[in-house]
PDB file of C-alpha atoms in Angstrom:
ATOM      1  CA  MET A 269      68.365  78.300  70.695  1.00  0.00           C
ATOM      2  CA  GLN A 270      71.216  79.945  72.561  1.00  0.00           C
ATOM      3  CA  THR A 271      74.624  79.237  73.935  1.00  0.00           C
ATOM      4  CA  ASP A 272      77.054  81.880  75.183  1.00  0.00           C
ATOM      5  CA  ASN A 273      76.868  84.827  72.791  1.00  0.00           C
ATOM      6  CA  THR A 274      75.469  82.676  69.969  1.00  0.00           C
ATOM      7  CA  VAL A 275      71.878  82.668  68.759  1.00  0.00           C
ATOM      8  CA  PHE A 276      70.951  79.706  66.530  1.00  0.00           C
ATOM      9  CA  VAL A 277      68.093  80.648  64.212  1.00  0.00           C
ATOM     10  CA  GLY A 278      65.580  77.961  63.318  1.00  0.00           C
ATOM     11  CA  ASN A 279      61.902  77.924  62.402  1.00  0.00           C
ATOM     12  CA  LYS A 280      60.389  80.008  65.178  1.00  0.00           C
ATOM     13  CA  PRO A 281      59.030  83.521  64.540  1.00  0.00           C
ATOM     14  CA  VAL A 282      61.865  85.985  63.856  1.00  0.00           C
ATOM     15  CA  MET A 283      61.021  88.120  66.887  1.00  0.00           C
ATOM     16  CA  ASN A 284      61.990  85.225  69.187  1.00  0.00           C
ATOM     17  CA  TYR A 285      65.527  85.493  67.857  1.00  0.00           C
ATOM     18  CA  VAL A 286      65.547  89.300  67.855  1.00  0.00           C
ATOM     19  CA  LEU A 287      64.602  89.158  71.547  1.00  0.00           C
ATOM     20  CA  ALA A 288      67.430  86.698  72.218  1.00  0.00           C
ATOM     21  CA  VAL A 289      69.984  88.946  70.502  1.00  0.00           C
ATOM     22  CA  VAL A 290      68.779  92.113  72.255  1.00  0.00           C
ATOM     23  CA  THR A 291      68.724  90.339  75.631  1.00  0.00           C
ATOM     24  CA  GLN A 292      72.328  89.201  75.206  1.00  0.00           C
ATOM     25  CA  PHE A 293      73.500  92.765  74.550  1.00  0.00           C
ATOM     26  CA  ASN A 294      71.398  94.110  77.414  1.00  0.00           C
ATOM     27  CA  ASN A 295      73.039  91.534  79.689  1.00  0.00           C
ATOM     28  CA  GLY A 296      76.434  93.010  78.850  1.00  0.00           C
ATOM     29  CA  ALA A 297      77.622  90.990  75.839  1.00  0.00           C
ATOM     30  CA  ASP A 298      80.051  92.839  73.566  1.00  0.00           C
ATOM     31  CA  MET A 299      79.541  90.397  70.697  1.00  0.00           C
ATOM     32  CA  VAL A 300      76.701  88.175  69.549  1.00  0.00           C
ATOM     33  CA  ALA A 301      76.925  85.629  66.723  1.00  0.00           C
ATOM     34  CA  ILE A 302      73.751  84.806  64.791  1.00  0.00           C
ATOM     35  CA  LYS A 303      73.971  81.396  63.088  1.00  0.00           C
ATOM     36  CA  ALA A 304      71.649  79.492  60.760  1.00  0.00           C
ATOM     37  CA  ARG A 305      71.543  76.750  58.140  1.00  0.00           C
ATOM     38  CA  GLY A 306      69.553  76.131  55.010  1.00  0.00           C
ATOM     39  CA  LYS A 307      66.207  77.929  54.648  1.00  0.00           C
ATOM     40  CA  ALA A 308      66.627  79.604  58.074  1.00  0.00           C
ATOM     41  CA  ILE A 309      69.455  81.711  56.620  1.00  0.00           C
ATOM     42  CA  SER A 310      66.926  84.296  55.423  1.00  0.00           C
ATOM     43  CA  ARG A 311      65.481  84.520  58.943  1.00  0.00           C
ATOM     44  CA  ALA A 312      68.985  84.973  60.395  1.00  0.00           C
ATOM     45  CA  VAL A 313      69.518  87.988  58.111  1.00  0.00           C
ATOM     46  CA  ASP A 314      66.096  89.339  59.146  1.00  0.00           C
ATOM     47  CA  THR A 315      67.080  88.849  62.806  1.00  0.00           C
ATOM     48  CA  ALA A 316      70.272  90.866  62.358  1.00  0.00           C
ATOM     49  CA  GLU A 317      68.626  93.639  60.360  1.00  0.00           C
ATOM     50  CA  ILE A 318      65.603  94.061  62.676  1.00  0.00           C
ATOM     51  CA  SER A 319      67.799  93.945  65.797  1.00  0.00           C
ATOM     52  CA  LEU A 320      70.116  96.634  64.425  1.00  0.00           C
ATOM     53  CA  ASN A 321      67.466  98.851  62.833  1.00  0.00           C
ATOM     54  CA  ARG A 322      64.886  98.868  65.631  1.00  0.00           C
ATOM     55  CA  PHE A 323      66.347  97.759  68.924  1.00  0.00           C
ATOM     56  CA  LEU A 324      70.105  98.203  69.222  1.00  0.00           C
ATOM     57  CA  GLU A 325      72.127 101.397  69.400  1.00  0.00           C
ATOM     58  CA  GLY A 326      75.912 101.444  69.094  1.00  0.00           C
ATOM     59  CA  VAL A 327      75.987  97.943  67.644  1.00  0.00           C
ATOM     60  CA  GLY A 328      77.099  97.063  64.122  1.00  0.00           C
ATOM     61  CA  LYS A 329      77.796  94.127  61.791  1.00  0.00           C
ATOM     62  CA  LYS A 330      81.424  93.085  62.289  1.00  0.00           C
ATOM     63  CA  ASP A 331      81.522  90.157  59.921  1.00  0.00           C
ATOM     64  CA  ILE A 332      79.310  87.920  57.814  1.00  0.00           C
ATOM     65  CA  CYS A 333      80.546  84.575  56.587  1.00  0.00           C
ATOM     66  CA  THR A 334      78.936  81.695  54.773  1.00  0.00           C
ATOM     67  CA  SER A 335      80.077  78.118  54.440  1.00  0.00           C
ATOM     68  CA  THR A 336      78.986  74.624  53.499  1.00  0.00           C
ATOM     69  CA  GLU A 337      78.442  72.041  56.204  1.00  0.00           C
ATOM     70  CA  GLU A 338      78.017  68.295  55.754  1.00  0.00           C
ATOM     71  CA  ILE A 339      75.204  66.960  57.862  1.00  0.00           C
ATOM     72  CA  GLU A 340      73.817  63.491  58.561  1.00  0.00           C
ATOM     73  CA  THR A 341      70.207  62.973  57.521  1.00  0.00           C
ATOM     74  CA  ASP A 342      68.070  59.839  57.510  1.00  0.00           C
ATOM     75  CA  THR A 343      68.830  59.475  53.806  1.00  0.00           C
ATOM     76  CA  GLY A 344      72.614  59.836  54.318  1.00  0.00           C
ATOM     77  CA  ARG A 345      75.134  62.686  54.339  1.00  0.00           C
ATOM     78  CA  THR A 346      74.192  65.925  52.573  1.00  0.00           C
ATOM     79  CA  ASN A 347      75.605  69.445  52.186  1.00  0.00           C
ATOM     80  CA  VAL A 348      73.830  72.468  53.603  1.00  0.00           C
ATOM     81  CA  SER A 349      74.765  76.135  53.450  1.00  0.00           C
ATOM     82  CA  SER A 350      75.267  78.043  56.679  1.00  0.00           C
ATOM     83  CA  ILE A 351      75.722  81.663  57.697  1.00  0.00           C
ATOM     84  CA  GLU A 352      77.298  83.389  60.676  1.00  0.00           C
ATOM     85  CA  ILE A 353      76.624  87.088  61.304  1.00  0.00           C
ATOM     86  CA  ILE A 354      78.765  88.715  64.007  1.00  0.00           C
ATOM     87  CA  LEU A 355      77.285  91.771  65.705  1.00  0.00           C
ATOM     88  CA  THR A 356      79.545  93.821  67.999  1.00  0.00           C
ATOM     89  CA  LYS A 357      79.396  96.993  70.020  1.00  0.00           C
ATOM     90  CA  ILE A 358      81.002  99.845  68.103  1.00  0.00           C
TER      91      ILE A 358
ATOM     92  CA  MET B   7      67.741  87.488  36.319  1.00  0.00           C
ATOM     93  CA  GLN B   8      70.992  89.067  35.167  1.00  0.00           C
ATOM     94  CA  THR B   9      72.544  92.389  34.402  1.00  0.00           C
ATOM     95  CA  ASP B  10      76.266  92.998  33.911  1.00  0.00           C
ATOM     96  CA  ASN B  11      78.093  90.902  36.481  1.00  0.00           C
ATOM     97  CA  THR B  12      75.045  90.693  38.758  1.00  0.00           C
ATOM     98  CA  VAL B  13      72.846  87.651  39.255  1.00  0.00           C
ATOM     99  CA  PHE B  14      69.501  88.335  40.955  1.00  0.00           C
ATOM    100  CA  VAL B  15      68.289  85.234  42.773  1.00  0.00           C
ATOM    101  CA  GLY B  16      64.549  84.602  42.933  1.00  0.00           C
ATOM    102  CA  ASN B  17      62.346  81.534  43.085  1.00  0.00           C
ATOM    103  CA  LYS B  18      63.745  79.390  40.308  1.00  0.00           C
ATOM    104  CA  PRO B  19      65.768  76.235  41.021  1.00  0.00           C
ATOM    105  CA  VAL B  20      69.196  77.080  42.470  1.00  0.00           C
ATOM    106  CA  MET B  21      71.053  75.481  39.582  1.00  0.00           C
ATOM    107  CA  ASN B  22      69.659  78.156  37.216  1.00  0.00           C
ATOM    108  CA  TYR B  23      71.540  80.759  39.202  1.00  0.00           C
ATOM    109  CA  VAL B  24      74.672  78.622  39.606  1.00  0.00           C
ATOM    110  CA  LEU B  25      74.751  78.303  35.807  1.00  0.00           C
ATOM    111  CA  ALA B  26      74.380  82.076  35.429  1.00  0.00           C
ATOM    112  CA  VAL B  27      77.291  82.713  37.831  1.00  0.00           C
ATOM    113  CA  VAL B  28      79.564  80.128  36.210  1.00  0.00           C
ATOM    114  CA  THR B  29      78.731  81.418  32.732  1.00  0.00           C
ATOM    115  CA  GLN B  30      79.673  84.982  33.706  1.00  0.00           C
ATOM    116  CA  PHE B  31      83.106  83.842  34.928  1.00  0.00           C
ATOM    117  CA  ASN B  32      83.609  81.654  31.866  1.00  0.00           C
ATOM    118  CA  ASN B  33      82.809  84.685  29.702  1.00  0.00           C
ATOM    119  CA  GLY B  34      85.710  86.535  31.303  1.00  0.00           C
ATOM    120  CA  ALA B  35      84.139  88.339  34.257  1.00  0.00           C
ATOM    121  CA  ASP B  36      86.537  89.051  37.147  1.00  0.00           C
ATOM    122  CA  MET B  37      83.712  89.722  39.598  1.00  0.00           C
ATOM    123  CA  VAL B  38      80.128  88.545  39.975  1.00  0.00           C
ATOM    124  CA  ALA B  39      77.636  89.894  42.512  1.00  0.00           C
ATOM    125  CA  ILE B  40      74.872  87.571  43.707  1.00  0.00           C
ATOM    126  CA  LYS B  41      71.879  89.501  45.071  1.00  0.00           C
ATOM    127  CA  ALA B  42      68.616  88.446  46.717  1.00  0.00           C
ATOM    128  CA  ARG B  43      65.831  89.649  48.979  1.00  0.00           C
ATOM    129  CA  GLY B  44      63.643  88.054  51.595  1.00  0.00           C
ATOM    130  CA  LYS B  45      63.244  84.264  51.493  1.00  0.00           C
ATOM    131  CA  ALA B  46      65.470  84.004  48.394  1.00  0.00           C
ATOM    132  CA  ILE B  47      68.454  84.986  50.563  1.00  0.00           C
ATOM    133  CA  SER B  48      68.973  81.329  51.504  1.00  0.00           C
ATOM    134  CA  ARG B  49      69.039  80.377  47.822  1.00  0.00           C
ATOM    135  CA  ALA B  50      71.585  83.119  47.107  1.00  0.00           C
ATOM    136  CA  VAL B  51      73.906  81.631  49.749  1.00  0.00           C
ATOM    137  CA  ASP B  52      73.355  78.174  48.230  1.00  0.00           C
ATOM    138  CA  THR B  53      74.173  79.612  44.797  1.00  0.00           C
ATOM    139  CA  ALA B  54      77.472  81.039  46.022  1.00  0.00           C
ATOM    140  CA  GLU B  55      78.478  77.922  47.948  1.00  0.00           C
ATOM    141  CA  ILE B  56      77.611  75.451  45.158  1.00  0.00           C
ATOM    142  CA  SER B  57      79.304  77.614  42.512  1.00  0.00           C
ATOM    143  CA  LEU B  58      82.495  77.858  44.554  1.00  0.00           C
ATOM    144  CA  ASN B  59      82.587  74.281  45.829  1.00  0.00           C
ATOM    145  CA  ARG B  60      81.723  72.436  42.620  1.00  0.00           C
ATOM    146  CA  PHE B  61      82.233  74.588  39.552  1.00  0.00           C
ATOM    147  CA  LEU B  62      84.687  77.440  40.027  1.00  0.00           C
ATOM    148  CA  GLU B  63      88.456  77.305  40.554  1.00  0.00           C
ATOM    149  CA  GLY B  64      90.467  80.350  41.586  1.00  0.00           C
ATOM    150  CA  VAL B  65      87.378  82.255  42.666  1.00  0.00           C
ATOM    151  CA  GLY B  66      86.614  83.318  46.217  1.00  0.00           C
ATOM    152  CA  LYS B  67      84.139  85.304  48.338  1.00  0.00           C
ATOM    153  CA  LYS B  68      85.364  88.895  48.437  1.00  0.00           C
ATOM    154  CA  ASP B  69      82.552  90.403  50.474  1.00  0.00           C
ATOM    155  CA  ILE B  70      79.125  89.651  51.879  1.00  0.00           C
ATOM    156  CA  CYS B  71      76.826  92.431  52.986  1.00  0.00           C
ATOM    157  CA  THR B  72      73.250  92.561  54.159  1.00  0.00           C
ATOM    158  CA  SER B  73      70.881  95.489  54.332  1.00  0.00           C
ATOM    159  CA  THR B  74      67.248  96.474  54.705  1.00  0.00           C
ATOM    160  CA  GLU B  75      65.350  97.757  51.704  1.00  0.00           C
ATOM    161  CA  GLU B  76      61.981  99.502  51.691  1.00  0.00           C
ATOM    162  CA  ILE B  77      59.764  98.175  48.959  1.00  0.00           C
ATOM    163  CA  GLU B  78      56.320  99.069  47.661  1.00  0.00           C
ATOM    164  CA  THR B  79      53.730  96.310  47.954  1.00  0.00           C
ATOM    165  CA  ASP B  80      49.998  96.326  47.242  1.00  0.00           C
ATOM    166  CA  THR B  81      49.407  96.800  50.975  1.00  0.00           C
ATOM    167  CA  GLY B  82      51.865  99.736  51.231  1.00  0.00           C
ATOM    168  CA  ARG B  83      55.557 100.174  51.972  1.00  0.00           C
ATOM    169  CA  THR B  84      57.361  97.393  53.827  1.00  0.00           C
ATOM    170  CA  ASN B  85      60.932  96.505  54.819  1.00  0.00           C
ATOM    171  CA  VAL B  86      62.707  93.491  53.409  1.00  0.00           C
ATOM    172  CA  SER B  87      66.188  92.155  54.095  1.00  0.00           C
ATOM    173  CA  SER B  88      68.623  91.808  51.232  1.00  0.00           C
ATOM    174  CA  ILE B  89      72.037  90.245  50.694  1.00  0.00           C
ATOM    175  CA  GLU B  90      74.864  90.850  48.261  1.00  0.00           C
ATOM    176  CA  ILE B  91      77.641  88.275  47.888  1.00  0.00           C
ATOM    177  CA  ILE B  92      80.642  89.377  45.816  1.00  0.00           C
ATOM    178  CA  LEU B  93      82.669  86.607  44.185  1.00  0.00           C
ATOM    179  CA  THR B  94      85.995  87.521  42.573  1.00  0.00           C
ATOM    180  CA  LYS B  95      88.896  85.820  40.882  1.00  0.00           C
ATOM    181  CA  ILE B  96      91.746  85.332  43.334  1.00  0.00           C
TER     182      ILE B  96
END
């Protein structure tokens, strides 16, 4: 779910990811990227909004970008949308 | 689904919204805002990506912003995430 300063959002409850984001900032990170693909994009936005509104002070949204990724599935290659939300200390 | 230059994404198939976006640009719009709330956020990102990748030339993503809205439901007030993706002619 997590590599350095990046939280990958999947199908777990949103609070799992909120906790991961908050923990990274509490451990001294200046920047955390929240990433997701496909249907998990909505949960990534929830993660950012809940983290900022309820748990983080002095942190803001630096950048939000979306893109299309080509992924390999068992039925061949397909396109999927992805999002990256960058939160930074302000 | 549509007011001037804004396409509200809900639960219909994504291509409905792609068609609405493309039609607005073909009718001379310089800017189209794609908006969604909650689980439809993923579909809004799909709408933007598919429109740009497959149907629109000379159009780009000008801005993407997310926020939290308070809405009235039958069980009281609740927060929901929302997204706005601004596409403009470049």
